[in-house]
Coordinates of C-alpha atoms and ligand atoms in Angstrom, one line a residue:
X1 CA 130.3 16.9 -113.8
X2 CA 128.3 15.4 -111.0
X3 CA 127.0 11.8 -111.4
X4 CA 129.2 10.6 -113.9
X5 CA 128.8 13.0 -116.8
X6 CA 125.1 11.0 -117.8
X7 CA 121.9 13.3 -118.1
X8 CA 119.0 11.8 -118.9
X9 CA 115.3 12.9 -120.0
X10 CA 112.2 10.8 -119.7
X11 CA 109.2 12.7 -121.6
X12 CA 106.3 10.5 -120.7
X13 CA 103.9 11.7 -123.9
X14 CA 100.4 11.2 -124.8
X15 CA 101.7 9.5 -127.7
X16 CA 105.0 8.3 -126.8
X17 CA 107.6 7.7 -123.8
X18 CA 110.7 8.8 -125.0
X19 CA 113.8 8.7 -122.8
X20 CA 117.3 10.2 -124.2
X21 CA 120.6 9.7 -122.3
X22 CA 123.5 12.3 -123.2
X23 CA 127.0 12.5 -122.0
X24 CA 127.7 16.4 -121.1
X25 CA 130.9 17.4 -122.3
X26 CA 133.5 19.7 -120.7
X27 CA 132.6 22.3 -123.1
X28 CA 128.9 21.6 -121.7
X29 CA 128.0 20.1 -124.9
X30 CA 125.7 16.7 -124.6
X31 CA 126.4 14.0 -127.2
X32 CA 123.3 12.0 -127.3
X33 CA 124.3 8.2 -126.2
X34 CA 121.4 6.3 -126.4
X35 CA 117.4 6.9 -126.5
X36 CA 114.4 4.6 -126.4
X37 CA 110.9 5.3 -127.3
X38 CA 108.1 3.2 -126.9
X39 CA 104.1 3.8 -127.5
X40 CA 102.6 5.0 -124.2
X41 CA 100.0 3.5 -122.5
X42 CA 98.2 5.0 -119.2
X43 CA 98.4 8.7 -120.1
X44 CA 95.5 10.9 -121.4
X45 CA 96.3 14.4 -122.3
X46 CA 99.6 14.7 -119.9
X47 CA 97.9 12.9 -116.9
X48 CA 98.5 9.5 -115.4
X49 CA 95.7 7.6 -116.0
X50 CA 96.3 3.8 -115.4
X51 CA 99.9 3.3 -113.4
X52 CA 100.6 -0.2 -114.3
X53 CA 100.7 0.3 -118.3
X54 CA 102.5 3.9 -117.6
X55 CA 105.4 2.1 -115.4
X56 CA 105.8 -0.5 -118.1
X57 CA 105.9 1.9 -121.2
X58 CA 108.8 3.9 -118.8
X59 CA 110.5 0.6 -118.3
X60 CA 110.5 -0.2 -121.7
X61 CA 111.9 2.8 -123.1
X62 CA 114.6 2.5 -120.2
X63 CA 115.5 -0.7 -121.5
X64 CA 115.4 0.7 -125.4
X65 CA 118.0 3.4 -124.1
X66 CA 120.2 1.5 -121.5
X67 CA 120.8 -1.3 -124.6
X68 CA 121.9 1.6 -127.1
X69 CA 124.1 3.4 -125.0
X70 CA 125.2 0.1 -122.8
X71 CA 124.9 2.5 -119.6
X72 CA 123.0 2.0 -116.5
X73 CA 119.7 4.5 -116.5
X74 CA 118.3 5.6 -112.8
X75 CA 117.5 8.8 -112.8
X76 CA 116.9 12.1 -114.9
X77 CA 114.8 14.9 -115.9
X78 CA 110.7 14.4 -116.1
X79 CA 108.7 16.7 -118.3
X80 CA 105.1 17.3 -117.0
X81 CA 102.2 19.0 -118.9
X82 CA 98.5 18.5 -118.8
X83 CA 95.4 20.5 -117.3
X84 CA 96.4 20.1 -113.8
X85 CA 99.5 22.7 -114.6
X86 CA 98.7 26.1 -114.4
X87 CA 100.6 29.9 -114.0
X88 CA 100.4 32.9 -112.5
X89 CA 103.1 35.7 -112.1
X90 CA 103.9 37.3 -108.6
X91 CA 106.2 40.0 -106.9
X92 CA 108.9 39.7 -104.7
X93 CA 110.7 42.3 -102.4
X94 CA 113.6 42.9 -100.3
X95 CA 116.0 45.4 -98.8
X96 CA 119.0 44.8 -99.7
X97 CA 121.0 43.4 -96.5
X98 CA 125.2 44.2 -96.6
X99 CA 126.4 47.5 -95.2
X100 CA 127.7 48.7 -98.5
X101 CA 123.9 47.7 -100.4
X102 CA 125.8 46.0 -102.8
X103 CA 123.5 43.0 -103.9
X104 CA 124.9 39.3 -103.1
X105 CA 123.4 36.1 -104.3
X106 CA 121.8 35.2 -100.7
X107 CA 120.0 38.8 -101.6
X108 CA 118.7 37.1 -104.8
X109 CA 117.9 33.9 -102.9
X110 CA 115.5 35.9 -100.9
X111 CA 114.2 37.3 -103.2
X112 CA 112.8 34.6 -105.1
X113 CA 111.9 33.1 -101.8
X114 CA 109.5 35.9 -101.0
X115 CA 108.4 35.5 -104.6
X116 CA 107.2 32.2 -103.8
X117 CA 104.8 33.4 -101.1
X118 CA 101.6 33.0 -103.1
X119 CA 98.0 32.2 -101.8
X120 CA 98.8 28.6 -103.1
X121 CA 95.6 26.1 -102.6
X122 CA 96.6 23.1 -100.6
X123 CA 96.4 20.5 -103.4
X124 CA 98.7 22.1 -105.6
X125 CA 102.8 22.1 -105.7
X126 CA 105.5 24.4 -106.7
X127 CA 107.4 23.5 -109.8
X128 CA 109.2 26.4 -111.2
X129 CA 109.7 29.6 -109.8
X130 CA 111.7 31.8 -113.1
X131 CA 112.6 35.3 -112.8
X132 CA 111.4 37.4 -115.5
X133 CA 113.2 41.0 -114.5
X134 CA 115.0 42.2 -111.6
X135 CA 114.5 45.7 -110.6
X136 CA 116.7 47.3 -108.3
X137 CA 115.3 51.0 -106.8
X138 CA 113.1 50.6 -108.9
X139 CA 114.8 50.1 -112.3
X140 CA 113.6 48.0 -114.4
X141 CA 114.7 45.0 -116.9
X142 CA 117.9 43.9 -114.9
X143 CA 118.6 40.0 -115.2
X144 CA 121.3 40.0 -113.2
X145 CA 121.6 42.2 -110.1
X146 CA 124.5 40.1 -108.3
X147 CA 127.1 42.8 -108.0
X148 CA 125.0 45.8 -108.5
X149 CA 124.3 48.5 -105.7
X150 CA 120.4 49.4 -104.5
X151 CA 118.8 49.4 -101.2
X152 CA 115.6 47.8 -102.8
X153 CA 115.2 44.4 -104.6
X154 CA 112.7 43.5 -106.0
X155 CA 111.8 40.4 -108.5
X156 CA 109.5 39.6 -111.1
X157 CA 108.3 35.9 -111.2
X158 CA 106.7 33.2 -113.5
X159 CA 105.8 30.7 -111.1
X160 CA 104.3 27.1 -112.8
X161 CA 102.2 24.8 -110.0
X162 CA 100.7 21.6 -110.7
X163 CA 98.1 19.6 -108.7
X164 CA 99.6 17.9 -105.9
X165 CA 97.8 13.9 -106.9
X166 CA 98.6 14.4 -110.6
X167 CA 102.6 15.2 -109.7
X168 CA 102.9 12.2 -106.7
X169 CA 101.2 10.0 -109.7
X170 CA 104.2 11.2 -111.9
X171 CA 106.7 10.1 -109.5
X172 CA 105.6 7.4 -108.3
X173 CA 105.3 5.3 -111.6
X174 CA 109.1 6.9 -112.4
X175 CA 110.1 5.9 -108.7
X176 CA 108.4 2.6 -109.9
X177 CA 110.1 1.9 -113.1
X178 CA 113.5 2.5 -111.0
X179 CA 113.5 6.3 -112.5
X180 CA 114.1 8.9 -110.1
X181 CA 112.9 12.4 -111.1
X182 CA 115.8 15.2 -110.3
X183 CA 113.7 17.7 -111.5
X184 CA 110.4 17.2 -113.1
X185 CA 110.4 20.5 -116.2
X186 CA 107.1 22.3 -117.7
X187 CA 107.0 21.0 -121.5
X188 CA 106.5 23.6 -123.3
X189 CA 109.6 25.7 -121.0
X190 CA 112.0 22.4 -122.0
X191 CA 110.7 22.7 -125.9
X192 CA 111.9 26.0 -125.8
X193 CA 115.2 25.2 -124.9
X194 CA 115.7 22.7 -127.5
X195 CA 114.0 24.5 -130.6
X196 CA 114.5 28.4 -130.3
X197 CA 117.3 30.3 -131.2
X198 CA 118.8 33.2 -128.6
X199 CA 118.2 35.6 -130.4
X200 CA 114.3 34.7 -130.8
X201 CA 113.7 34.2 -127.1
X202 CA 115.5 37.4 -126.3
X203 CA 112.9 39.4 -129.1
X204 CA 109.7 37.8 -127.8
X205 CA 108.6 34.3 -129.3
X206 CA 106.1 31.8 -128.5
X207 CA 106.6 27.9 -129.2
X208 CA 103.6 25.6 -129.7
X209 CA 104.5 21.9 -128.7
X210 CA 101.6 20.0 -129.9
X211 CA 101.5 16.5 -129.3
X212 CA 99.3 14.0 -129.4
X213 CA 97.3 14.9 -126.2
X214 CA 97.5 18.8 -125.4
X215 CA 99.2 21.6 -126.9
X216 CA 102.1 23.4 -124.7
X217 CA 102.2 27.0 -125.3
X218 CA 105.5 29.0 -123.7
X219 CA 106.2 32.5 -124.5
X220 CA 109.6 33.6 -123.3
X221 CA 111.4 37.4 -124.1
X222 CA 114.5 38.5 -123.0
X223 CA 116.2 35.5 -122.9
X224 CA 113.4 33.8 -120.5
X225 CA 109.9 32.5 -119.6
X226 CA 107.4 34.9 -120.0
X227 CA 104.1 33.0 -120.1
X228 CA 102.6 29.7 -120.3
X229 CA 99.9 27.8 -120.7
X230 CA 98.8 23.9 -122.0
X231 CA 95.6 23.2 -123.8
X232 CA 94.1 19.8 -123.5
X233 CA 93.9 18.7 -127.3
X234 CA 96.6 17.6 -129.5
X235 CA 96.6 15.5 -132.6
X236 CA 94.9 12.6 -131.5
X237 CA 91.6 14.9 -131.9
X238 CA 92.7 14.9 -135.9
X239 CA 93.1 11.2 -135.8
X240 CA 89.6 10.8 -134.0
X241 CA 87.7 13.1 -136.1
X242 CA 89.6 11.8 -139.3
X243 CA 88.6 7.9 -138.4
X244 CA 84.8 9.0 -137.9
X245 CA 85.2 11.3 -141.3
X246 CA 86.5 8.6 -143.4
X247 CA 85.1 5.5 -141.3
X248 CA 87.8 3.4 -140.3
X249 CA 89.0 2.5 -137.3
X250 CA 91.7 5.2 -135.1
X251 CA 94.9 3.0 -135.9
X252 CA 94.1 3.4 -139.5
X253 CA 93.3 7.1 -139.2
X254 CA 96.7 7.9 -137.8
X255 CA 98.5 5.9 -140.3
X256 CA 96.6 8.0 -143.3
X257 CA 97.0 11.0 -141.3
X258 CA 100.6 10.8 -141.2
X259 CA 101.4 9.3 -144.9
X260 CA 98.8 11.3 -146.7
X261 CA 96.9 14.1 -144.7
X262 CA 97.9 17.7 -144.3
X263 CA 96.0 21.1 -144.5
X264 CA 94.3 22.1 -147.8
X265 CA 96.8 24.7 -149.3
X266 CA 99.6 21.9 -149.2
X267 CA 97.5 19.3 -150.7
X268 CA 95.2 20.6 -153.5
X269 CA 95.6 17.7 -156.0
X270 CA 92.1 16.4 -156.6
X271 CA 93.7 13.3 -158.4
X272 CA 95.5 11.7 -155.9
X273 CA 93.7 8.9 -154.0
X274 CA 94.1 6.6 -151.2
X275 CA 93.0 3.2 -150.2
X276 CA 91.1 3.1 -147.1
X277 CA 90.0 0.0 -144.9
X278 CA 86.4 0.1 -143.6
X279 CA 86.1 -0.4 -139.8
X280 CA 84.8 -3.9 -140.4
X281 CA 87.6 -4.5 -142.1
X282 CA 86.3 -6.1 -144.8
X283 CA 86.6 -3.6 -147.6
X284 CA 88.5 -1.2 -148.9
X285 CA 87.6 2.0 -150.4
X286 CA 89.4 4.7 -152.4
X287 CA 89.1 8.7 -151.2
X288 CA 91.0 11.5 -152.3
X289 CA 93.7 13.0 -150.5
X290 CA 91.8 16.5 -151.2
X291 CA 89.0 15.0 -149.0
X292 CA 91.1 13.5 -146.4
X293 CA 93.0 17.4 -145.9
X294 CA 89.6 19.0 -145.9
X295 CA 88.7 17.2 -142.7
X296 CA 91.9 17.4 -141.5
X297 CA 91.9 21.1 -141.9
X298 CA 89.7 22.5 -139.5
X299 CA 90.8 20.5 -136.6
X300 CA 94.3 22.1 -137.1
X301 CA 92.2 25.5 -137.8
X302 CA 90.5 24.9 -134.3
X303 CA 93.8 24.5 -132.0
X304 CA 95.5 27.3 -133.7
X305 CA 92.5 29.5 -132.4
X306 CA 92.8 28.2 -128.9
X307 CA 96.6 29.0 -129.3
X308 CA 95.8 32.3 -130.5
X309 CA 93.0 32.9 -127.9
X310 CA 95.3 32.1 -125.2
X311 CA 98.0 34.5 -126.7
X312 CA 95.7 37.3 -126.7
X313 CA 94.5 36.8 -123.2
X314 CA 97.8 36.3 -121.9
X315 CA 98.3 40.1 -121.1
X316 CA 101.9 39.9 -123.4
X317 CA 102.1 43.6 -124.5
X318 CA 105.0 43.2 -127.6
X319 CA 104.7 42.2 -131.0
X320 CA 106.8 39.0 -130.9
X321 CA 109.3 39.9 -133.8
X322 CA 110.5 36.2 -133.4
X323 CA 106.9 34.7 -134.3
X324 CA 105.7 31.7 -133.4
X325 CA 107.6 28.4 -133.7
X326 CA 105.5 24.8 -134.1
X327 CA 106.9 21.6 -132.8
X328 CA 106.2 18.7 -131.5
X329 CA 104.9 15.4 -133.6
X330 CA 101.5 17.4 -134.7
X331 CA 104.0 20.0 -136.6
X332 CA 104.8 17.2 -139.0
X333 CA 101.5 18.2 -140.7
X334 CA 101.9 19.2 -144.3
X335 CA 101.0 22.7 -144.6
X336 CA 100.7 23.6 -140.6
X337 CA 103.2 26.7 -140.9
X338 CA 101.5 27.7 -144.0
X339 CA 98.2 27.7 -142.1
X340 CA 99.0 29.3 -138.7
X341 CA 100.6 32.1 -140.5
X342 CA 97.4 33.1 -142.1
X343 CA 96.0 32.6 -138.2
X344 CA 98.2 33.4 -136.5
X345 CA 98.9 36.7 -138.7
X346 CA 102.9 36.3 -137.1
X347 CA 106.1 34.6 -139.3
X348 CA 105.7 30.9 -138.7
X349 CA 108.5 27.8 -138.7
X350 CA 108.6 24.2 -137.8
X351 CA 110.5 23.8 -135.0
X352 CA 113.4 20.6 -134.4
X353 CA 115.6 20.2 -132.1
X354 CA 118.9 21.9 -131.8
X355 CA 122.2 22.0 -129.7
X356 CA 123.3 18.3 -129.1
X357 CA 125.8 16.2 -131.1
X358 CA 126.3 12.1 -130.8
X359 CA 123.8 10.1 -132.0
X360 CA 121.5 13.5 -132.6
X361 CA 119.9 12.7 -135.6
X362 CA 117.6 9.7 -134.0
X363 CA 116.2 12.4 -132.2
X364 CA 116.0 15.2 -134.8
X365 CA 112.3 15.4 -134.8
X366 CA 109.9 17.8 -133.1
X367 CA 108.2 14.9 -131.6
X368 CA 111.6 14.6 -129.4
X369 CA 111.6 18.7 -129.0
X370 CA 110.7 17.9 -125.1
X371 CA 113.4 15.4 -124.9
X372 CA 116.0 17.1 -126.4
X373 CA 114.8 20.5 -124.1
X374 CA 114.9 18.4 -120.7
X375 CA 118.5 17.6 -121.5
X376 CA 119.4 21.1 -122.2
X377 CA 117.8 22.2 -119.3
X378 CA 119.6 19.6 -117.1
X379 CA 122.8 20.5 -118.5
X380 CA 122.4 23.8 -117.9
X381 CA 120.8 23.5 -114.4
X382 CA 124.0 21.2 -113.0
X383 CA 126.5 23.7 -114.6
X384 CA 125.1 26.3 -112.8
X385 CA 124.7 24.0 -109.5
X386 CA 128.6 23.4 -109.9
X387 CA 129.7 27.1 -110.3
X388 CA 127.5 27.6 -107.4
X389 CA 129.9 25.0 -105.7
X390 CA 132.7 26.6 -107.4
X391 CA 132.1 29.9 -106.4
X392 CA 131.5 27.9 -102.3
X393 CA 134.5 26.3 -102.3
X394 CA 136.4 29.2 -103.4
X395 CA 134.8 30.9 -100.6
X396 CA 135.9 28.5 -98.1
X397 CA 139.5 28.3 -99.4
X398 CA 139.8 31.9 -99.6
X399 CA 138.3 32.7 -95.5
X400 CA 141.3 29.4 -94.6
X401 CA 144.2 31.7 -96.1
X402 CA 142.8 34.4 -94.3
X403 CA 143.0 32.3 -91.3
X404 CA 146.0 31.2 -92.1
X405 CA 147.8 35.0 -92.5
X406 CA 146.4 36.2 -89.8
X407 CA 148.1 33.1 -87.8
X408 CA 150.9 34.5 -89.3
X409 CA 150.9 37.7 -88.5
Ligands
ATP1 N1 103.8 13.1 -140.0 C1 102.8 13.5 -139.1 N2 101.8 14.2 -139.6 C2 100.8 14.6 -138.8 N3 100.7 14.3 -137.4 C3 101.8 13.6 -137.0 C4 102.8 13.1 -137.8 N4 103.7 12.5 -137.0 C5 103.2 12.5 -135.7 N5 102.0 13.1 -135.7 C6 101.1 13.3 -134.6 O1 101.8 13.8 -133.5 C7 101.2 13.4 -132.3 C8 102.2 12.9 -131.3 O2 103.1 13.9 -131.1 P1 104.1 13.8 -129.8 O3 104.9 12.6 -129.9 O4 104.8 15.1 -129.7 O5 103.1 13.6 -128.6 P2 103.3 13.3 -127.1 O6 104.4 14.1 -126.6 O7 103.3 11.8 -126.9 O8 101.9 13.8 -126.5 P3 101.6 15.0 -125.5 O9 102.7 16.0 -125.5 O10 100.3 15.6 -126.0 O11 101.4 14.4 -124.1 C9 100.2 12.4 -132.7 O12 98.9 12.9 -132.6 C10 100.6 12.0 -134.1 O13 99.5 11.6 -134.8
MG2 MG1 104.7 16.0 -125.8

């Protein structure tokens, strides 16, 4: 495995900077080796805000991860999310090029390239071009045409841009903090990876990473992205409307709302109380859990209808048998599954992420969902980089014995 078996993942959060370093296995497997996570500063809702305190929060959770897995950190995956991400889908088309139309991967190569040819306003970037179906002739749902024999290909694409400014701000305070981005990964796409099953992202299913800051939404069927999209509100809303609810200043809110809030159905007891410190500080006063959940409540009620709203506009025509899967640190919520099945009208879970052994369990929380998803990705992305190698360097050795027989002969 190329650069010394070590992927890493930086997820610079709203809420937190995580980075998680993993050692891929031969098998592909990633054993988690060290992680560091540190409260952010200089982000606001996925965007770089103030460089200095972002490059220090990065550094710091560098330093967290380097001294657990006693391994030099330089470089990794980079999630991005925010407002300045957007999607579209778009078409590609060739003709198949060899003499006997059978499709090779240079044909697929094109394809995607001619996919990429979009009416693209100058400030924005390219960040993932996915494949949703071939077709070849014209038929329809093929994931892999390498192999297969058409005159026509044609591709159908997800393709994920982000403003130009917010993406050099992004690598320049990981360049910075001595990180360099290989690949910088949608959010919600890398959740995905770390939360769903197969057999859910082959049915149709949506996850929902919200964090403290926005709300990643990724929809992905037959095995792939489908749709995305990332609202600019997370849990830090709750926490505002919670400290100006109960009057008491944000750091206390978040503390109450992650010991004792939750949605109403999941805490109905009128007889439990909590002490509450005034913004002043001075006193302390008593409210009941009952009251804390009931403002709580609608500001979960309010992002699930902006998740729902974008669901219905996003032209998905299936029923998503696989439902809708919550993650990321606002799915901690007591009662959230409960709440966005009655919403959401669609079978609900909690989503935590899955697929990595080592020191896993100091990242088994959906707040690491991204994380654990950019690792994933990168393993998967530099397997298929070295079969792609592979598959060259067999070609190569293959055309020398040719050379060489026919010297022979
Ligand atoms: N037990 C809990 N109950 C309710 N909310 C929680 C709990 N634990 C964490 N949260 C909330 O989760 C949010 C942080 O989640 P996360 O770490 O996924 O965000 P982030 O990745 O830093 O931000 P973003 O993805 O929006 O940029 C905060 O709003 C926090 O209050
Ligand atoms: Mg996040």
């Amino acid at each position: 495995m190329a650069r010394d078996n070590m992927i890493v993942s930086l997820d610079i959060g709203s809420r937190k900077v995580a980075v998680i370093a993993g050692e891929v296995g031969r098998d592909g497997q990633i054993q988690v080796i060290g992680f560091g996570a540190v409260e952010s500063a200089g982000i606001r809702k996925g965007n770089v805000i103030d460089i200095e305190n972002t490059v220090r929060a990065i550094e710091a959770s560098i330093e967290k991860a380097e001294q657990m897995s006693g391994r030099e950190i330089d470089g990794g995956y980079v999630g991005i999310t925010g407002l300045t991400v957007s999607s579209l889908n778009n078409r590609g088309v060739v003709a198949v090029s060899s003499s006997d139309q059978e499709i090779m991967p240079e044909d697929v190569e094109r394809v995607l390239q001619a996919a990429r040819v979009i009416a693209l306003p100058h400030d924005r970037r390219i960040v993932h071009v996915i494949p949703r179906q071939y077709l070849v002739d014209g038929n329809e749902n093929i994931l892999d045409p390498i192999g297969m024999i058409g005159s026509r290909l044609e591709v159908e694409t997800h393709i994920v841009t982000i403003v130009n400014a917010a993406l050099q701000n992004i690598i320049k305070c990981c360049e910075r903090a001595g990180f360099h981005p290989w690949e910088l990964v949608l959010n919600g796409y890398a959740s995905g990876e770390a939360v769903l099953y197969p057999a859910e992202k082959e049915l149709g299913v949506v996850v929902v990473d919200m964090g403290g800051g926005t709300t990643d939404i990724a929809l992905f069927e037959q095995g792939t992205l489908w749709y995305t999209a990332v609202l600019p509100i997370g849990g830090d809303y709750i926490t505002s409307d919670l400290a100006v609810g109960l009057r008491t200043p944000l750091t206390q809110a978040e503390i109450i709302k992650k010991e004792h809030g939750g949605t109403l159905p999941a805490l109905t007891s009128d007889s439990e109380f909590v002490d509450v410190p005034s913004v002043g500080g001075r006193d302390t006063f008593r409210v009941s859990k009952k009251m804390i959940a009931s403002i709580i409540e609608p500001r979960v009620q309010e992002i699930i209808n902006l998740v729902k709203n974008k669901l219905d506009s996003s032209g998905y025509p299936g029923l998503l048998p696989g439902g809708i899967v919550l993650t990321g640190g606002s799915a901690l919520t007591h009662g959230i599954a409960e709440l966005a099945v009655d919403l959401l009208e669609k079978p609900v879970r909690v989503g935590y992420p899955e697929g990595i052994g080592g020191l896993a369990d100091v990242v088994h929380s959906p707040e690491y969902a991204t994380g654990v998803g950019l690792l994933l990705y990168g393993a998967r992305r530099q397997q298929v980089k070295e079969e792609h190698e592979d598959s060259l360097s067999m070609k190569a050795m293959f055309s020398k014995v040719k050379e060489w027989l026919q010297d022979l002969f």
